[in-house]
Coordinates of C-alpha atoms in Angstrom, one line a residue:
L11 CA 6.7 3.5 -8.7
P12 CA 7.1 2.2 -5.2
A13 CA 9.5 3.8 -2.8
F14 CA 10.7 0.6 -1.1
S15 CA 10.7 -3.1 -1.8
S16 CA 11.8 -5.9 0.5
L17 CA 12.8 -9.2 -1.1
F18 CA 12.7 -12.9 -0.1
P19 CA 16.1 -14.6 -0.4
D20 CA 15.2 -16.0 -3.8
V21 CA 14.6 -12.4 -5.1
L22 CA 10.8 -12.5 -4.9
V23 CA 9.1 -9.4 -3.6
K24 CA 8.1 -9.6 0.0
V25 CA 6.7 -6.1 0.7
V26 CA 6.2 -3.0 -1.5
L27 CA 5.7 0.5 0.0
W28 CA 4.7 3.8 -1.6
L29 CA 5.8 6.9 0.3
L30 CA 5.3 10.6 -0.1
Y31 CA 7.6 12.8 2.0
G32 CA 8.4 9.8 4.3
N33 CA 4.7 8.9 4.9
L34 CA 2.9 6.0 3.5
H35 CA 0.8 7.4 0.7
R36 CA -0.9 6.2 -2.5
E37 CA -4.0 7.6 -4.2
D38 CA -4.5 4.9 -6.8
G39 CA -4.2 1.7 -4.7
P40 CA -2.8 0.2 -1.5
A41 CA 0.3 2.0 -0.2
R42 CA 1.6 -1.2 1.4
I43 CA 1.4 -4.6 -0.2
E44 CA 2.8 -7.8 1.5
Y45 CA 3.3 -11.0 -0.5
Y46 CA 3.7 -14.7 0.3
P47 CA 6.8 -16.4 -1.0
D48 CA 4.8 -17.9 -3.9
G49 CA 3.8 -14.4 -5.0
R50 CA 0.2 -14.3 -3.8
V51 CA -0.9 -11.1 -2.0
K52 CA -0.9 -11.6 1.8
S53 CA -2.2 -8.2 2.8
E54 CA -2.9 -4.7 1.5
E55 CA -3.0 -1.5 3.4
W56 CA -4.5 1.8 2.2
W57 CA -2.8 5.0 3.3
L58 CA -3.0 8.7 2.5
D59 CA -0.5 11.2 4.0
G60 CA 0.5 8.7 6.7
Q61 CA -3.1 7.9 7.8
R62 CA -4.3 4.4 7.4
Y63 CA -7.8 3.7 6.0
T64 CA -9.3 0.3 6.8
D65 CA -12.6 1.0 5.1
P66 CA -12.3 1.2 1.3
Q67 CA -15.3 3.5 1.0
L68 CA -13.7 6.1 3.4
F69 CA -10.4 5.8 1.5
R70 CA -12.2 6.7 -1.8
L71 CA -13.9 9.6 -0.2
A72 CA -10.6 10.9 1.2
V73 CA -9.0 10.6 -2.2
R74 CA -11.8 12.6 -3.8
G75 CA -11.2 15.3 -1.2
L76 CA -7.5 15.6 -2.3
R77 CA -8.4 16.3 -5.9

């Protein structure tokens, strides 16, 4: 489950964050997801232990290293 959600005034989700010990972290998907008011995904960010990964291939390699 996400650690934090921010909502638009009409109760639609604006941003969802997954945290581990205060750091953005998620091994099975993006740790930060931002949405448009209509519910479409605006952006996704992939993080492990507070480190952002902009290349999905590097993210997958890093996750494998954790297991």
